[in-house]
Amino acid sequence: MAKGPFEPGDALLIVDVQNDFCPGGALPVPHGDEVIPELNGWIAAAREAGIPVFASRDWHPADHASFRATGGQWPPHCIQGTAGAEFHQDLHFPSDVAVISKGTSPDRDGYSAFGGTNLAERLRHAGIRRLWVGGLALDYCVRASVLDALATGLGVHVIRAGTRAVDVHPGDGERAVAEMARAGAVIEEEAWV
Ligand code: VGL
Ligand code: ZN
């Protein structure tokens, strides 16, 4: 893909490419860091085309309901203000990237970048009609964000090469892709790099 597929009314959403979701982190997505060169290609193209870039981050309080100690499924991860919650340093966001913090409420799961945030409103104000989505993890926050984006009426393209799955149960990632496609998302299979 030489030039990028962007059109006016598009935006790019990079989901949760944070240290804790990369190898060495608290909740590593297998090969999670491999999305970085791919997404850097999309970010650079978005910047060239004047397309706004949104970056969500999992941003939990220390006693978040999704942590095992409070009855949840996951080890503690992406705790507000910690190094694990920082975006991976190799990801080259534009200086005007719009950061969306999610999962900030102690008692709610908050996988989706639209859940308890003002993302839908910001996209609407910016006149966005179509969202390109990549990041981590395919079977959790990417899936939930894509389904919510579709439900708000946005067109959605999933950057398949810019995602990796946790695959707690083998095949979760592929099932998520099928579910997003059934819901109306376009699965962009062509890799940038
Ligand atoms: C995520 C598990 C727990 C994600 C967040 O960003 O996909 N997964 N919290
Ligand atoms: Zn989380």
PDB file of C-alpha atoms and ligand atoms in Angstrom, residues 16 18 21 27 58-60 64 66-67 74-75 77-78 102-103 109-111 141, ligand 2:
ATOM      1  CA  ASP A  16      -3.663   0.378  23.853  1.00  0.00           C
ATOM      2  CA  GLN A  18       1.243   0.196  26.035  1.00  0.00           C
ATOM      3  CA  PHE A  21       0.623  -5.315  26.721  1.00  0.00           C
ATOM      4  CA  LEU A  27      -0.142  -8.655  30.668  1.00  0.00           C
ATOM      5  CA  ASP A  58      -5.934   1.328  29.384  1.00  0.00           C
ATOM      6  CA  TRP A  59      -5.642   3.543  32.466  1.00  0.00           C
ATOM      7  CA  HIS A  60      -6.672   1.655  35.573  1.00  0.00           C
ATOM      8  CA  HIS A  64      -9.501  -2.030  39.300  1.00  0.00           C
ATOM      9  CA  SER A  66     -10.563  -6.495  36.248  1.00  0.00           C
ATOM     10  CA  PHE A  67      -7.622  -7.420  38.510  1.00  0.00           C
ATOM     11  CA  TRP A  74      -6.264 -10.257  34.833  1.00  0.00           C
ATOM     12  CA  PRO A  75      -3.023  -9.552  36.666  1.00  0.00           C
ATOM     13  CA  HIS A  77      -1.764  -3.936  34.474  1.00  0.00           C
ATOM     14  CA  CYS A  78      -1.764  -0.413  33.056  1.00  0.00           C
ATOM     15  CA  LYS A 102     -10.326   4.262  29.482  1.00  0.00           C
ATOM     16  CA  GLY A 103     -10.969   1.732  32.220  1.00  0.00           C
ATOM     17  CA  ASP A 109     -14.252  -3.371  32.928  1.00  0.00           C
ATOM     18  CA  GLY A 110     -13.936  -0.819  30.165  1.00  0.00           C
ATOM     19  CA  TYR A 111     -12.429  -2.699  27.239  1.00  0.00           C
ATOM     20  CA  CYS A 141     -10.078  -3.873  23.400  1.00  0.00           C
TER      21      CYS A 141
HETATM   22 ZN    ZN B   2      -7.224  -3.532  31.374  1.00  0.00          ZN
END
